[in-house]
PDB file of C-alpha atoms in Angstrom:
ATOM      1  CA  UNK M   1     -74.792-216.409   6.234  1.00  0.00           C
ATOM      2  CA  UNK M   2     -78.338-217.792   6.283  1.00  0.00           C
ATOM      3  CA  UNK M   3     -79.532-215.195   8.752  1.00  0.00           C
ATOM      4  CA  UNK M   4     -81.656-215.786  11.823  1.00  0.00           C
ATOM      5  CA  UNK M   5     -84.300-218.396  11.071  1.00  0.00           C
ATOM      6  CA  UNK M   6     -87.634-218.404  12.877  1.00  0.00           C
ATOM      7  CA  UNK M   7     -90.495-220.844  12.615  1.00  0.00           C
ATOM      8  CA  UNK M   8     -93.356-220.885  12.101  1.00  0.00           C
ATOM      9  CA  UNK M   9     -93.940-217.608  10.195  1.00  0.00           C
ATOM     10  CA  UNK M  10     -97.579-217.581  11.228  1.00  0.00           C
ATOM     11  CA  UNK M  11     -99.359-219.339  14.041  1.00  0.00           C
ATOM     12  CA  UNK M  12    -103.088-219.271  14.725  1.00  0.00           C
ATOM     13  CA  UNK M  13    -104.266-221.060  17.820  1.00  0.00           C
ATOM     14  CA  UNK M  14    -107.136-221.134  20.251  1.00  0.00           C
ATOM     15  CA  UNK M  15    -106.995-219.741  23.744  1.00  0.00           C
ATOM     16  CA  UNK M  16    -105.602-222.260  26.206  1.00  0.00           C
ATOM     17  CA  UNK M  17    -103.414-224.079  23.712  1.00  0.00           C
ATOM     18  CA  UNK M  18     -99.654-224.382  24.003  1.00  0.00           C
ATOM     19  CA  UNK M  19     -97.583-222.445  21.489  1.00  0.00           C
ATOM     20  CA  UNK M  20     -93.906-223.045  20.741  1.00  0.00           C
ATOM     21  CA  UNK M  21     -91.869-220.610  18.693  1.00  0.00           C
ATOM     22  CA  UNK M  22     -88.464-221.600  17.365  1.00  0.00           C
ATOM     23  CA  UNK M  23     -85.295-219.760  16.488  1.00  0.00           C
ATOM     24  CA  UNK M  24     -81.968-220.657  14.934  1.00  0.00           C
ATOM     25  CA  UNK M  25     -79.411-217.874  15.428  1.00  0.00           C
ATOM     26  CA  UNK M  26     -76.604-217.001  13.054  1.00  0.00           C
ATOM     27  CA  UNK M  27     -73.706-219.390  13.499  1.00  0.00           C
ATOM     28  CA  UNK M  28     -71.028-217.897  15.728  1.00  0.00           C
ATOM     29  CA  UNK M  29     -73.327-215.410  17.424  1.00  0.00           C
ATOM     30  CA  UNK M  30     -73.253-215.852  21.183  1.00  0.00           C
ATOM     31  CA  UNK M  31     -76.185-213.664  22.201  1.00  0.00           C
ATOM     32  CA  UNK M  32     -79.820-214.380  21.447  1.00  0.00           C
ATOM     33  CA  UNK M  33     -82.802-212.167  22.136  1.00  0.00           C
ATOM     34  CA  UNK M  34     -86.566-212.695  22.091  1.00  0.00           C
ATOM     35  CA  UNK M  35     -88.745-209.621  21.473  1.00  0.00           C
ATOM     36  CA  UNK M  36     -92.483-209.124  21.177  1.00  0.00           C
ATOM     37  CA  UNK M  37     -93.956-206.338  19.038  1.00  0.00           C
ATOM     38  CA  UNK M  38     -97.450-204.885  19.248  1.00  0.00           C
ATOM     39  CA  UNK M  39     -98.908-201.587  18.108  1.00  0.00           C
ATOM     40  CA  UNK M  40     -99.634-200.592  21.684  1.00  0.00           C
ATOM     41  CA  UNK M  41     -96.354-201.545  23.360  1.00  0.00           C
ATOM     42  CA  UNK M  42     -93.825-201.449  20.543  1.00  0.00           C
ATOM     43  CA  UNK M  43     -90.821-203.779  20.566  1.00  0.00           C
ATOM     44  CA  UNK M  44     -90.441-205.284  24.035  1.00  0.00           C
ATOM     45  CA  UNK M  45     -87.477-207.360  25.152  1.00  0.00           C
ATOM     46  CA  UNK M  46     -88.709-210.585  26.727  1.00  0.00           C
ATOM     47  CA  UNK M  47     -85.483-212.434  27.503  1.00  0.00           C
ATOM     48  CA  UNK M  48     -81.924-212.674  26.294  1.00  0.00           C
ATOM     49  CA  UNK M  49     -79.245-215.349  26.452  1.00  0.00           C
ATOM     50  CA  UNK M  50     -75.490-215.080  26.397  1.00  0.00           C
ATOM     51  CA  UNK M  51     -73.555-218.262  25.594  1.00  0.00           C
ATOM     52  CA  UNK M  52     -76.799-220.250  26.016  1.00  0.00           C
ATOM     53  CA  UNK M  53     -77.361-218.926  29.559  1.00  0.00           C
ATOM     54  CA  UNK M  54     -80.411-216.756  30.314  1.00  0.00           C
ATOM     55  CA  UNK M  55     -79.089-213.391  31.488  1.00  0.00           C
ATOM     56  CA  UNK M  56     -82.232-211.307  31.939  1.00  0.00           C
ATOM     57  CA  UNK M  57     -85.801-212.580  31.810  1.00  0.00           C
ATOM     58  CA  UNK M  58     -87.368-209.568  33.501  1.00  0.00           C
ATOM     59  CA  UNK M  59     -89.397-208.837  30.384  1.00  0.00           C
ATOM     60  CA  UNK M  60     -91.194-212.171  30.393  1.00  0.00           C
ATOM     61  CA  UNK M  61     -94.768-211.115  31.111  1.00  0.00           C
ATOM     62  CA  UNK M  62     -95.779-213.970  33.379  1.00  0.00           C
ATOM     63  CA  UNK M  63     -95.241-217.607  34.241  1.00  0.00           C
ATOM     64  CA  UNK M  64     -97.104-218.710  31.149  1.00  0.00           C
ATOM     65  CA  UNK M  65     -94.021-217.734  29.150  1.00  0.00           C
ATOM     66  CA  UNK M  66     -90.820-219.762  29.186  1.00  0.00           C
ATOM     67  CA  UNK M  67     -87.713-219.791  27.008  1.00  0.00           C
ATOM     68  CA  UNK M  68     -84.884-222.225  26.574  1.00  0.00           C
ATOM     69  CA  UNK M  69     -81.617-222.363  24.697  1.00  0.00           C
ATOM     70  CA  UNK M  70     -80.362-225.960  24.903  1.00  0.00           C
ATOM     71  CA  UNK M  71     -77.430-225.292  22.562  1.00  0.00           C
ATOM     72  CA  UNK M  72     -75.810-222.517  20.570  1.00  0.00           C
ATOM     73  CA  UNK M  73     -77.918-223.142  17.481  1.00  0.00           C
ATOM     74  CA  UNK M  74     -81.451-223.380  18.829  1.00  0.00           C
ATOM     75  CA  UNK M  75     -83.865-221.580  21.114  1.00  0.00           C
ATOM     76  CA  UNK M  76     -87.573-221.887  21.891  1.00  0.00           C
ATOM     77  CA  UNK M  77     -90.160-219.567  23.363  1.00  0.00           C
ATOM     78  CA  UNK M  78     -93.170-221.348  24.784  1.00  0.00           C
ATOM     79  CA  UNK M  79     -96.513-219.962  25.881  1.00  0.00           C
ATOM     80  CA  UNK M  80     -98.723-222.262  27.914  1.00  0.00           C
ATOM     81  CA  UNK M  81    -101.637-221.644  28.116  1.00  0.00           C
ATOM     82  CA  UNK M  82    -101.964-218.999  25.414  1.00  0.00           C
ATOM     83  CA  UNK M  83    -104.388-216.072  25.719  1.00  0.00           C
ATOM     84  CA  UNK M  84    -105.758-213.605  23.138  1.00  0.00           C
ATOM     85  CA  UNK M  85    -103.609-210.806  24.626  1.00  0.00           C
ATOM     86  CA  UNK M  86    -100.512-212.787  23.603  1.00  0.00           C
ATOM     87  CA  UNK M  87    -101.313-212.035  19.961  1.00  0.00           C
ATOM     88  CA  UNK M  88     -98.292-210.189  18.560  1.00  0.00           C
ATOM     89  CA  UNK M  89     -95.282-210.572  16.309  1.00  0.00           C
ATOM     90  CA  UNK M  90     -92.460-212.355  18.101  1.00  0.00           C
ATOM     91  CA  UNK M  91     -88.939-211.641  16.872  1.00  0.00           C
ATOM     92  CA  UNK M  92     -85.774-213.533  17.585  1.00  0.00           C
ATOM     93  CA  UNK M  93     -82.469-211.705  17.114  1.00  0.00           C
ATOM     94  CA  UNK M  94     -78.853-212.713  17.513  1.00  0.00           C
ATOM     95  CA  UNK M  95     -75.597-210.846  17.909  1.00  0.00           C
ATOM     96  CA  UNK M  96     -71.907-211.661  18.085  1.00  0.00           C
ATOM     97  CA  UNK M  97     -72.097-209.577  21.246  1.00  0.00           C
ATOM     98  CA  UNK M  98     -68.992-207.460  21.097  1.00  0.00           C
ATOM     99  CA  UNK M  99     -66.780-205.611  18.685  1.00  0.00           C
ATOM    100  CA  UNK M 100     -63.879-204.552  20.803  1.00  0.00           C
ATOM    101  CA  UNK M 101     -65.408-202.880  23.836  1.00  0.00           C
ATOM    102  CA  UNK M 102     -68.801-202.262  22.284  1.00  0.00           C
ATOM    103  CA  UNK M 103     -71.647-204.559  21.511  1.00  0.00           C
ATOM    104  CA  UNK M 104     -72.526-205.208  17.927  1.00  0.00           C
ATOM    105  CA  UNK M 105     -75.956-204.697  16.390  1.00  0.00           C
ATOM    106  CA  UNK M 106     -78.733-207.250  16.385  1.00  0.00           C
ATOM    107  CA  UNK M 107     -79.677-209.381  13.405  1.00  0.00           C
ATOM    108  CA  UNK M 108     -83.390-210.085  13.352  1.00  0.00           C
ATOM    109  CA  UNK M 109     -85.307-213.056  12.061  1.00  0.00           C
ATOM    110  CA  UNK M 110     -88.458-212.570   9.997  1.00  0.00           C
ATOM    111  CA  UNK M 111     -90.666-212.976  13.032  1.00  0.00           C
ATOM    112  CA  UNK M 112     -93.595-215.199  13.961  1.00  0.00           C
ATOM    113  CA  UNK M 113     -97.028-213.625  13.779  1.00  0.00           C
ATOM    114  CA  UNK M 114     -99.076-215.217  16.556  1.00  0.00           C
ATOM    115  CA  UNK M 115    -102.856-214.957  16.676  1.00  0.00           C
ATOM    116  CA  UNK M 116    -104.684-216.400  19.642  1.00  0.00           C
ATOM    117  CA  UNK M 117    -108.459-216.597  19.210  1.00  0.00           C
TER     118      UNK M 117
ATOM    119  CA  UNK E   1     -86.777-198.733  34.593  1.00  0.00           C
ATOM    120  CA  UNK E   2     -84.480-197.913  31.715  1.00  0.00           C
ATOM    121  CA  UNK E   3     -86.314-196.165  28.890  1.00  0.00           C
ATOM    122  CA  UNK E   4     -85.875-194.982  25.349  1.00  0.00           C
ATOM    123  CA  UNK E   5     -88.200-192.193  24.212  1.00  0.00           C
ATOM    124  CA  UNK E   6     -89.104-191.241  20.659  1.00  0.00           C
ATOM    125  CA  UNK E   7     -91.771-189.057  19.136  1.00  0.00           C
ATOM    126  CA  UNK E   8     -94.163-191.508  17.508  1.00  0.00           C
ATOM    127  CA  UNK E   9     -94.967-189.136  14.664  1.00  0.00           C
ATOM    128  CA  UNK E  10     -95.974-189.422  11.974  1.00  0.00           C
ATOM    129  CA  UNK E  11     -93.281-187.175  10.572  1.00  0.00           C
ATOM    130  CA  UNK E  12     -94.063-186.058   7.059  1.00  0.00           C
ATOM    131  CA  UNK E  13     -91.436-184.473   4.793  1.00  0.00           C
ATOM    132  CA  UNK E  14     -91.374-183.718   1.061  1.00  0.00           C
ATOM    133  CA  UNK E  15     -89.098-185.668  -1.235  1.00  0.00           C
ATOM    134  CA  UNK E  16     -85.602-184.229  -1.241  1.00  0.00           C
ATOM    135  CA  UNK E  17     -85.901-182.644   2.197  1.00  0.00           C
ATOM    136  CA  UNK E  18     -83.988-183.498   5.366  1.00  0.00           C
ATOM    137  CA  UNK E  19     -85.792-185.716   7.864  1.00  0.00           C
ATOM    138  CA  UNK E  20     -84.717-185.339  11.484  1.00  0.00           C
ATOM    139  CA  UNK E  21     -85.511-188.082  13.992  1.00  0.00           C
ATOM    140  CA  UNK E  22     -84.789-187.763  17.692  1.00  0.00           C
ATOM    141  CA  UNK E  23     -84.392-190.076  20.664  1.00  0.00           C
ATOM    142  CA  UNK E  24     -83.601-189.690  24.350  1.00  0.00           C
ATOM    143  CA  UNK E  25     -82.590-192.387  26.790  1.00  0.00           C
ATOM    144  CA  UNK E  26     -82.621-192.630  30.555  1.00  0.00           C
ATOM    145  CA  UNK E  27     -79.585-194.737  31.480  1.00  0.00           C
ATOM    146  CA  UNK E  28     -76.286-192.820  31.583  1.00  0.00           C
ATOM    147  CA  UNK E  29     -74.458-196.144  31.547  1.00  0.00           C
ATOM    148  CA  UNK E  30     -75.657-196.891  28.030  1.00  0.00           C
ATOM    149  CA  UNK E  31     -72.757-197.737  25.781  1.00  0.00           C
ATOM    150  CA  UNK E  32     -74.026-198.393  22.276  1.00  0.00           C
ATOM    151  CA  UNK E  33     -76.669-196.704  20.174  1.00  0.00           C
ATOM    152  CA  UNK E  34     -78.409-197.868  17.035  1.00  0.00           C
ATOM    153  CA  UNK E  35     -80.979-196.785  14.494  1.00  0.00           C
ATOM    154  CA  UNK E  36     -83.067-199.477  12.831  1.00  0.00           C
ATOM    155  CA  UNK E  37     -85.551-199.090   9.995  1.00  0.00           C
ATOM    156  CA  UNK E  38     -88.684-201.226   9.869  1.00  0.00           C
ATOM    157  CA  UNK E  39     -90.975-201.425   6.884  1.00  0.00           C
ATOM    158  CA  UNK E  40     -94.555-202.488   7.492  1.00  0.00           C
ATOM    159  CA  UNK E  41     -94.772-206.248   7.989  1.00  0.00           C
ATOM    160  CA  UNK E  42     -90.992-206.669   7.981  1.00  0.00           C
ATOM    161  CA  UNK E  43     -88.317-207.095  10.618  1.00  0.00           C
ATOM    162  CA  UNK E  44     -86.075-204.258  11.829  1.00  0.00           C
ATOM    163  CA  UNK E  45     -82.876-203.726   9.868  1.00  0.00           C
ATOM    164  CA  UNK E  46     -79.834-201.798  11.010  1.00  0.00           C
ATOM    165  CA  UNK E  47     -79.161-198.396   9.490  1.00  0.00           C
ATOM    166  CA  UNK E  48     -76.518-196.897  11.774  1.00  0.00           C
ATOM    167  CA  UNK E  49     -74.594-197.648  14.932  1.00  0.00           C
ATOM    168  CA  UNK E  50     -72.791-195.008  16.983  1.00  0.00           C
ATOM    169  CA  UNK E  51     -70.672-195.441  20.072  1.00  0.00           C
ATOM    170  CA  UNK E  52     -69.008-192.099  20.851  1.00  0.00           C
ATOM    171  CA  UNK E  53     -70.070-188.480  21.026  1.00  0.00           C
ATOM    172  CA  UNK E  54     -70.321-186.582  17.781  1.00  0.00           C
ATOM    173  CA  UNK E  55     -71.509-187.273  14.281  1.00  0.00           C
ATOM    174  CA  UNK E  56     -71.215-190.381  12.133  1.00  0.00           C
ATOM    175  CA  UNK E  57     -72.089-190.229   8.464  1.00  0.00           C
ATOM    176  CA  UNK E  58     -72.974-193.063   6.099  1.00  0.00           C
ATOM    177  CA  UNK E  59     -74.253-192.000   2.717  1.00  0.00           C
ATOM    178  CA  UNK E  60     -77.457-189.993   3.167  1.00  0.00           C
ATOM    179  CA  UNK E  61     -77.645-190.871   6.865  1.00  0.00           C
ATOM    180  CA  UNK E  62     -75.986-189.063   9.766  1.00  0.00           C
ATOM    181  CA  UNK E  63     -76.266-190.209  13.368  1.00  0.00           C
ATOM    182  CA  UNK E  64     -75.507-187.783  16.174  1.00  0.00           C
ATOM    183  CA  UNK E  65     -74.808-188.720  19.790  1.00  0.00           C
ATOM    184  CA  UNK E  66     -74.639-186.460  22.834  1.00  0.00           C
ATOM    185  CA  UNK E  67     -74.091-188.536  25.956  1.00  0.00           C
ATOM    186  CA  UNK E  68     -74.182-185.519  28.287  1.00  0.00           C
ATOM    187  CA  UNK E  69     -77.707-184.737  27.107  1.00  0.00           C
ATOM    188  CA  UNK E  70     -78.592-188.436  26.673  1.00  0.00           C
ATOM    189  CA  UNK E  71     -79.704-187.689  23.152  1.00  0.00           C
ATOM    190  CA  UNK E  72     -79.356-189.499  19.830  1.00  0.00           C
ATOM    191  CA  UNK E  73     -80.591-188.285  16.472  1.00  0.00           C
ATOM    192  CA  UNK E  74     -80.734-189.464  12.887  1.00  0.00           C
ATOM    193  CA  UNK E  75     -80.705-187.150   9.892  1.00  0.00           C
ATOM    194  CA  UNK E  76     -81.777-188.399   6.488  1.00  0.00           C
ATOM    195  CA  UNK E  77     -80.689-186.109   3.665  1.00  0.00           C
ATOM    196  CA  UNK E  78     -82.382-186.009   0.268  1.00  0.00           C
ATOM    197  CA  UNK E  79     -85.298-188.046   1.609  1.00  0.00           C
ATOM    198  CA  UNK E  80     -86.867-190.494  -0.827  1.00  0.00           C
ATOM    199  CA  UNK E  81     -90.315-192.102  -0.813  1.00  0.00           C
ATOM    200  CA  UNK E  82     -88.513-195.413  -0.195  1.00  0.00           C
ATOM    201  CA  UNK E  83     -87.370-194.001   3.161  1.00  0.00           C
ATOM    202  CA  UNK E  84     -90.982-194.092   4.361  1.00  0.00           C
ATOM    203  CA  UNK E  85     -90.881-196.522   7.291  1.00  0.00           C
ATOM    204  CA  UNK E  86     -90.773-196.655  11.073  1.00  0.00           C
ATOM    205  CA  UNK E  87     -87.398-195.747  12.573  1.00  0.00           C
ATOM    206  CA  UNK E  88     -86.485-197.399  15.846  1.00  0.00           C
ATOM    207  CA  UNK E  89     -83.900-196.017  18.229  1.00  0.00           C
ATOM    208  CA  UNK E  90     -82.111-198.690  20.277  1.00  0.00           C
ATOM    209  CA  UNK E  91     -79.793-198.431  23.247  1.00  0.00           C
ATOM    210  CA  UNK E  92     -77.555-201.139  24.689  1.00  0.00           C
ATOM    211  CA  UNK E  93     -75.980-201.430  28.122  1.00  0.00           C
ATOM    212  CA  UNK E  94     -74.076-204.154  29.890  1.00  0.00           C
ATOM    213  CA  UNK E  95     -75.850-206.344  32.446  1.00  0.00           C
ATOM    214  CA  UNK E  96     -73.888-209.581  32.235  1.00  0.00           C
ATOM    215  CA  UNK E  97     -74.428-209.414  28.518  1.00  0.00           C
ATOM    216  CA  UNK E  98     -75.359-206.474  26.301  1.00  0.00           C
ATOM    217  CA  UNK E  99     -79.067-205.761  26.777  1.00  0.00           C
ATOM    218  CA  UNK E 100     -80.672-203.833  23.918  1.00  0.00           C
ATOM    219  CA  UNK E 101     -83.937-201.972  24.383  1.00  0.00           C
ATOM    220  CA  UNK E 102     -85.927-200.052  21.795  1.00  0.00           C
ATOM    221  CA  UNK E 103     -87.973-196.908  21.603  1.00  0.00           C
ATOM    222  CA  UNK E 104     -91.527-197.048  20.271  1.00  0.00           C
ATOM    223  CA  UNK E 105     -90.379-195.797  16.869  1.00  0.00           C
ATOM    224  CA  UNK E 106     -91.110-192.767  14.714  1.00  0.00           C
ATOM    225  CA  UNK E 107     -93.173-193.211  11.554  1.00  0.00           C
ATOM    226  CA  UNK E 108     -91.729-191.264   8.642  1.00  0.00           C
ATOM    227  CA  UNK E 109     -93.638-190.416   5.459  1.00  0.00           C
ATOM    228  CA  UNK E 110     -91.759-188.969   2.512  1.00  0.00           C
ATOM    229  CA  UNK E 111     -94.156-187.371   0.036  1.00  0.00           C
ATOM    230  CA  UNK E 112     -93.294-187.567  -3.654  1.00  0.00           C
TER     231      UNK E 112
END
C-alpha cells in the first residue's frame, strides 16, 4: 500500500498563472476527495468523486477551480487563473467508501502547499 | 448548511492527565464519525471511528457518540507530550456517495 500520492509537494506561482495539482489514490479505493486547508477556514471539502464520477462540487469556490478524474488511478485539481487568496494546503484523500453499511475513513496524501504571489 | 463545531482551543493539560475533546454536528442523518489527529505541517491521520451510540475504546483513546444530542467526544487518557496536535472531528453522511466534512479542529498541548 503506497498510500495516496500527491504532486507537487510545493508549488509557488504568480497570480494569473494556471496551477495543476495531481493525485493518485490508493488502488481499490472508489472515492476520492479534494480538500483545502487554511488557518482561517480549516479543512474545506472542495469536491468528491465516487467511481470516477463527480458527486458533489458545491465546495468549489468559483469557476476558476475545476477537477477531473479520468480514471480510477488519477485525479487533477486545476486553478486557472490563480489568485493570492488561493494560497493554502490542498489535500487529496481516498476511501474504499463502505464497510458494510458504513463508510470507511479517509486516507490522506501529504498535501500540496500552494503559494500564489 | 451541514456543520461540525469544535472548540478551537488551545486546550492545555499536564502530562498524565485526561484530555477531553468535544464536537457537535448539525445533520441528524449523519452516519459515521471520526477523529483525526494532525501534527503541524502534516496530513490528518485517523485515530478513531465510531458508528453507533455509546463508547468505543482503543488503547488510551475513547470515543463517545450520542446521536440524540448530536455530540461526539474523544477522551485521551494518560496524555503524553507526543499527543500535542490538532484534533479534527469529522462527520460523514450519504449524498450519492459518503461526504465527509470536518470541524475546525481543537489544538491540544500536553505539558511535560
